[in-house]
mmCIF file of C-alpha atoms in Angstrom:
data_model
loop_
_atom_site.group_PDB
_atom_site.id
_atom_site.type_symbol
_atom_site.label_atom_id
_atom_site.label_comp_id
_atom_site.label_asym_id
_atom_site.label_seq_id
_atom_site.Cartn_x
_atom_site.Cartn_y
_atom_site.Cartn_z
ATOM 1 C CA UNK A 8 -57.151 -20.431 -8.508
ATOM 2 C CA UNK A 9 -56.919 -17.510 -6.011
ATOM 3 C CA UNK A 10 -59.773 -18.268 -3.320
ATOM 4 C CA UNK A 11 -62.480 -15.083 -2.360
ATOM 5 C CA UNK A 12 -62.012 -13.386 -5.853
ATOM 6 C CA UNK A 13 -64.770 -10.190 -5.736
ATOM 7 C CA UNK A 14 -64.327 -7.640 -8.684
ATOM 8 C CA UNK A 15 -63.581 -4.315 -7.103
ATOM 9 C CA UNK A 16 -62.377 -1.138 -9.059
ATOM 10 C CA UNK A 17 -60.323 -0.310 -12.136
ATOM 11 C CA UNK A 18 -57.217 2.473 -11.608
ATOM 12 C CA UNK A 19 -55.854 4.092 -14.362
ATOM 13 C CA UNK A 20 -52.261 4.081 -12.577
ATOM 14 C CA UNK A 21 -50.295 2.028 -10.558
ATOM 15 C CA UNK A 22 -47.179 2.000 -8.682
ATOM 16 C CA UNK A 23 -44.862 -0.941 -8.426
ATOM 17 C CA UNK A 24 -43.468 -0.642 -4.847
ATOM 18 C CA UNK A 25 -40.063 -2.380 -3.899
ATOM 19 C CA UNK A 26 -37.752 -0.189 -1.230
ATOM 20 C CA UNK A 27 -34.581 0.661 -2.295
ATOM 21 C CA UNK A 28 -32.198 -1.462 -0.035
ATOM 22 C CA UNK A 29 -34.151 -4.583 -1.321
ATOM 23 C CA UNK A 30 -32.033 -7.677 -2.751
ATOM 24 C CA UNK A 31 -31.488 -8.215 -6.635
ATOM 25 C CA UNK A 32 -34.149 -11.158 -7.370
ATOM 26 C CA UNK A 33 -36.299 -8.322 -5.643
ATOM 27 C CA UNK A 34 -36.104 -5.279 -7.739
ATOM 28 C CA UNK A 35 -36.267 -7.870 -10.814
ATOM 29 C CA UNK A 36 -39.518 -8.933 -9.615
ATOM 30 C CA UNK A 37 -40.459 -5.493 -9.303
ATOM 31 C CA UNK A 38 -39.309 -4.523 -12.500
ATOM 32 C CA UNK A 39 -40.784 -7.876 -14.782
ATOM 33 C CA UNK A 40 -44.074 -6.834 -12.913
ATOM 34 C CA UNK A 41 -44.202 -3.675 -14.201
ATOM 35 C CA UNK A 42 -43.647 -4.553 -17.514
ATOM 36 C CA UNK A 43 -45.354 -7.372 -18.053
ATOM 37 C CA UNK A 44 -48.629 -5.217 -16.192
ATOM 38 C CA UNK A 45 -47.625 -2.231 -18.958
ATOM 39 C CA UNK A 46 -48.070 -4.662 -21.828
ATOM 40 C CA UNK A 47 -51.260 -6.502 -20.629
ATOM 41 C CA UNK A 48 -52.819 -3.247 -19.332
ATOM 42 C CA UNK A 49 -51.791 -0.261 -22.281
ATOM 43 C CA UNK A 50 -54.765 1.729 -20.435
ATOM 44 C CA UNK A 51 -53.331 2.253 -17.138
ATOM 45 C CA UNK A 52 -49.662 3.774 -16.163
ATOM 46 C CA UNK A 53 -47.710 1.524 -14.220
ATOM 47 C CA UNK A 54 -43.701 2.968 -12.583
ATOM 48 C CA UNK A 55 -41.441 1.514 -10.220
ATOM 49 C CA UNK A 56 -40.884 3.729 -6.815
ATOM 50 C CA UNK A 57 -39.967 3.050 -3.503
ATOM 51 C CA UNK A 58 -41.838 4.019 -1.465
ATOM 52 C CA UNK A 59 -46.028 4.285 -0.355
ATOM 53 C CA UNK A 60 -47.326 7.276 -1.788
ATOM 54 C CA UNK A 61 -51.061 8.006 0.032
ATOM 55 C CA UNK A 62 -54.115 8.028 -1.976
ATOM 56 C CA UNK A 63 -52.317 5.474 -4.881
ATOM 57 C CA UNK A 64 -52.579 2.235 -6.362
ATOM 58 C CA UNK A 65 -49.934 0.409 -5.169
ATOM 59 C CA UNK A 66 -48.430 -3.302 -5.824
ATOM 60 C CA UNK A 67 -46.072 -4.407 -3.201
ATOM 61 C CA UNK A 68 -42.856 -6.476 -3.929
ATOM 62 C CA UNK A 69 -40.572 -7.934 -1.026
ATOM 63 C CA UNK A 70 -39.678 -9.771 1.755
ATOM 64 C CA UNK A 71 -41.057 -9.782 5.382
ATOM 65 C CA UNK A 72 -38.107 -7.509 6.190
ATOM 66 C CA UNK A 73 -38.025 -5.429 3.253
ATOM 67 C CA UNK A 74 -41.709 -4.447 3.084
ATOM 68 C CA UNK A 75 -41.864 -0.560 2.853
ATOM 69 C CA UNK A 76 -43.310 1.460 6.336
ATOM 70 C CA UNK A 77 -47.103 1.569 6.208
ATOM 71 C CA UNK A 78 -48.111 -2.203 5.518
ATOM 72 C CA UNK A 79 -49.069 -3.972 8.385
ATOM 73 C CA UNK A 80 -48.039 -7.508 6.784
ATOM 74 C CA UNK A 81 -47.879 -10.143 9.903
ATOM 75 C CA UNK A 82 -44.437 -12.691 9.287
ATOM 76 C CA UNK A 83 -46.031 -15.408 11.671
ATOM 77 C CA UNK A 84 -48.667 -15.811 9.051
ATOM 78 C CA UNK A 85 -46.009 -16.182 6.085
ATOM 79 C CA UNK A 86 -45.150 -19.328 4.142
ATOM 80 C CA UNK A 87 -42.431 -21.202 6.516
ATOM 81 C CA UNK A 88 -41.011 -23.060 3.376
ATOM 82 C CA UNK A 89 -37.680 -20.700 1.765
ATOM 83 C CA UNK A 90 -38.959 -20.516 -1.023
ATOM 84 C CA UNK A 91 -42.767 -19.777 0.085
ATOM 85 C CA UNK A 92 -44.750 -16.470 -1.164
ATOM 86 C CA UNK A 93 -47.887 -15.011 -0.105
ATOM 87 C CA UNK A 94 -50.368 -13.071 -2.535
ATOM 88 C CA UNK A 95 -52.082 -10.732 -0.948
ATOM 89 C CA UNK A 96 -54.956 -7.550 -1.131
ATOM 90 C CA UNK A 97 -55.510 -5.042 1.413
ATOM 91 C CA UNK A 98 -55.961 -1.482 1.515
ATOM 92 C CA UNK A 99 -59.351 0.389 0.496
ATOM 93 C CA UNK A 100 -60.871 1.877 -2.661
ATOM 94 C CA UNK A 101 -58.964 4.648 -2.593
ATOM 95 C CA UNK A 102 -55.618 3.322 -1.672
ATOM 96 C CA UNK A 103 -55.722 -0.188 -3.095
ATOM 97 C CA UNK A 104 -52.854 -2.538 -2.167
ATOM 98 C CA UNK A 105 -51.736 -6.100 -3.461
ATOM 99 C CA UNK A 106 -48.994 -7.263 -1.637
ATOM 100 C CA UNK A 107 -46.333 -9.813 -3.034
ATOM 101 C CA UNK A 108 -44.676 -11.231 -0.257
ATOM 102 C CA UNK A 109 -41.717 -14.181 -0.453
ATOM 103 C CA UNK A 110 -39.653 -15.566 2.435
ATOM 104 C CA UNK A 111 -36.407 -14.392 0.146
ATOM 105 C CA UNK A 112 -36.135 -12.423 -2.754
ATOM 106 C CA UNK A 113 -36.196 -15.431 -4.836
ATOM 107 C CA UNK A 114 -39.874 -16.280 -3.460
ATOM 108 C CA UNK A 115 -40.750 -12.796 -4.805
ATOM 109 C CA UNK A 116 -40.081 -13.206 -7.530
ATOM 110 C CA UNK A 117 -41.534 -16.430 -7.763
ATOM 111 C CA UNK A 118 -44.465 -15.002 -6.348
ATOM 112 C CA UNK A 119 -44.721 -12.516 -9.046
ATOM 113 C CA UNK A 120 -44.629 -14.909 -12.048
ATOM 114 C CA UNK A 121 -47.446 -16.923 -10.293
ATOM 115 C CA UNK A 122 -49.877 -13.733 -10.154
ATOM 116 C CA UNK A 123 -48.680 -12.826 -13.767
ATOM 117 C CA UNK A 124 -49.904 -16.641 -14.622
ATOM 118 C CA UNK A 125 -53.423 -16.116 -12.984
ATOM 119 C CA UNK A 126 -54.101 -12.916 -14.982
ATOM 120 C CA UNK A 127 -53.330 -14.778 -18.321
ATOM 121 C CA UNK A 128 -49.684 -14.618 -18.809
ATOM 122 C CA UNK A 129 -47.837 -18.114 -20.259
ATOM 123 C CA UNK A 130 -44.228 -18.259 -20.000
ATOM 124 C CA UNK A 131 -42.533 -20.652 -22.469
ATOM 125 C CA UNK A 132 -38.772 -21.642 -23.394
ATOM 126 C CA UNK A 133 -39.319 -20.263 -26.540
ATOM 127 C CA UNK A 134 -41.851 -17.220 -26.048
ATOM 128 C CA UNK A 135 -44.186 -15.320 -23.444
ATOM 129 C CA UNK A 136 -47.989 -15.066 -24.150
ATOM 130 C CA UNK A 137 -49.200 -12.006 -22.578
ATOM 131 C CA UNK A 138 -52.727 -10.820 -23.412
ATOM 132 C CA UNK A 139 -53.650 -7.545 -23.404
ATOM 133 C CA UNK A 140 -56.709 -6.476 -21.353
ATOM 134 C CA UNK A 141 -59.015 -3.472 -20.902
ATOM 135 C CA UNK A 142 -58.804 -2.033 -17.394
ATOM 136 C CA UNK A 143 -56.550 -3.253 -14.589
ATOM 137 C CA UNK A 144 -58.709 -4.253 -11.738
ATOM 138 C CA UNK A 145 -57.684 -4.541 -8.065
ATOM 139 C CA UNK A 146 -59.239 -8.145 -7.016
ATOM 140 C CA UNK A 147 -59.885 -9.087 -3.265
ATOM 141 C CA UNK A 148 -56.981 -11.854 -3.112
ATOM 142 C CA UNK A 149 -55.572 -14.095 -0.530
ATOM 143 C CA UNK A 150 -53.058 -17.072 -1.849
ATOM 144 C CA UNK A 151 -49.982 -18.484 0.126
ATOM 145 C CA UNK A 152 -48.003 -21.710 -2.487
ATOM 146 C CA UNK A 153 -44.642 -22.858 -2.134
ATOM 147 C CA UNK A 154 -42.302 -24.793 -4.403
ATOM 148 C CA UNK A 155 -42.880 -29.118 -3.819
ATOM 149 C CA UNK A 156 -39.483 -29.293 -4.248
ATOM 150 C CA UNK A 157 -36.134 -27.337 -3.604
ATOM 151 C CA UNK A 158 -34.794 -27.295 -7.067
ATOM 152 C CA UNK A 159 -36.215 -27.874 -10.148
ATOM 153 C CA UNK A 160 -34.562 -28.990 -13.461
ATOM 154 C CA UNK A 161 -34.961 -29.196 -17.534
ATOM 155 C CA UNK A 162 -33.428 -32.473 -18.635
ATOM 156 C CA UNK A 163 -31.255 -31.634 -21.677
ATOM 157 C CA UNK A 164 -31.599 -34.596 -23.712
ATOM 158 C CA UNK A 165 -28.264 -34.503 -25.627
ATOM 159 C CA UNK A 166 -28.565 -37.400 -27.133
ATOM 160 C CA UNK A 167 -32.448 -37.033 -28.633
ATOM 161 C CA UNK A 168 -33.476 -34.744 -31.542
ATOM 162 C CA UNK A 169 -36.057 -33.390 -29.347
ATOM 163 C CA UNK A 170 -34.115 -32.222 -26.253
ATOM 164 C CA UNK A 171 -34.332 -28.336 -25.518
ATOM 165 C CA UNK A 172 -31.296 -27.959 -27.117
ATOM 166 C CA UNK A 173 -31.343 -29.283 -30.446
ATOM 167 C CA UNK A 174 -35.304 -27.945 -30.540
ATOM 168 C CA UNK A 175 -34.694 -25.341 -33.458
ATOM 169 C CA UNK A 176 -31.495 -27.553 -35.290
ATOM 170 C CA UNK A 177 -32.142 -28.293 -38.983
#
């Protein structure tokens, strides 16, 4: 689903980058990134830091505002919606980046479960499916979504056997 995919280079560590003034739903992002990366990729270190460090794989988590000093990110190209997120490589061989960019920290983190989804990941009321892979692989990427609608809802169905609620009841 992410448009100009070219295989590019395998790192054996990463850092998950997300400043340290950034909101909550930020460093969460952050955070379920890295772990979710550590599980699906046992071959290469991933950490959480906050700031750029030169000559490392890096994966960016933030806002327009919050982005950490060295990435050039341009906020007239960003999603207009609130709730909009941008997915996004740059950087070179030997300091990869892939930026996750959301018009709030909510959009982050949105952004962040959408990229986990395209490498393989299923999230599921009742369990996550995460699959574990060889090498982590920097891909050339370039995908902007937003939300169709502003909130979205699970209809408890009190009143039927097979509402959310009364899934596991005997």
């Amino acid at each position: 689903l992410f448009s100009g995919v070219d295989l590019a280079w395998g790192v054996p560590q990463a850092d998950v980058v997300v400043v340290s003034n950034a909101s909550p739903p930020e460093r969460i992002a952050a955070e379920e990134l890295c772990c979710y990366l550590s599980k699906m990729f046992p071959k290469t270190h991933f950490q959480v830091t906050h700031n750029l460090r030169n000559g490392r794989a890096a994966l960016v988590v933030g806002t327009p505002g919050t982005l950490p000093r060295g990435i050039d990110y341009n906020v007239s190209e960003a999603i207009g919606s609130k709730d909009g997120y941008h997915i996004q490589s740059l950087g070179s061989p030997k300091s990869p980046r892939l930026l996750i960019v959301g018009r709030s920290g909510r959009a982050a983190l949105m952004g962040v479960y959408r990229f986990l989804e395209q490498l393989g990941c299923g999230f599921y009321l009742s369990y996550d499916i995460v699959p574990e892979k060889e090498e982590f692989v920097f891909e050339t990427v370039d995908f902007k979504d937003q939300p169709l609608v502003k909130e979205r809802l699970v209809f408890n169905w009190h009143n039927f056997i097979s509402g959310c609620s009364a899934w596991n009841m005997k």
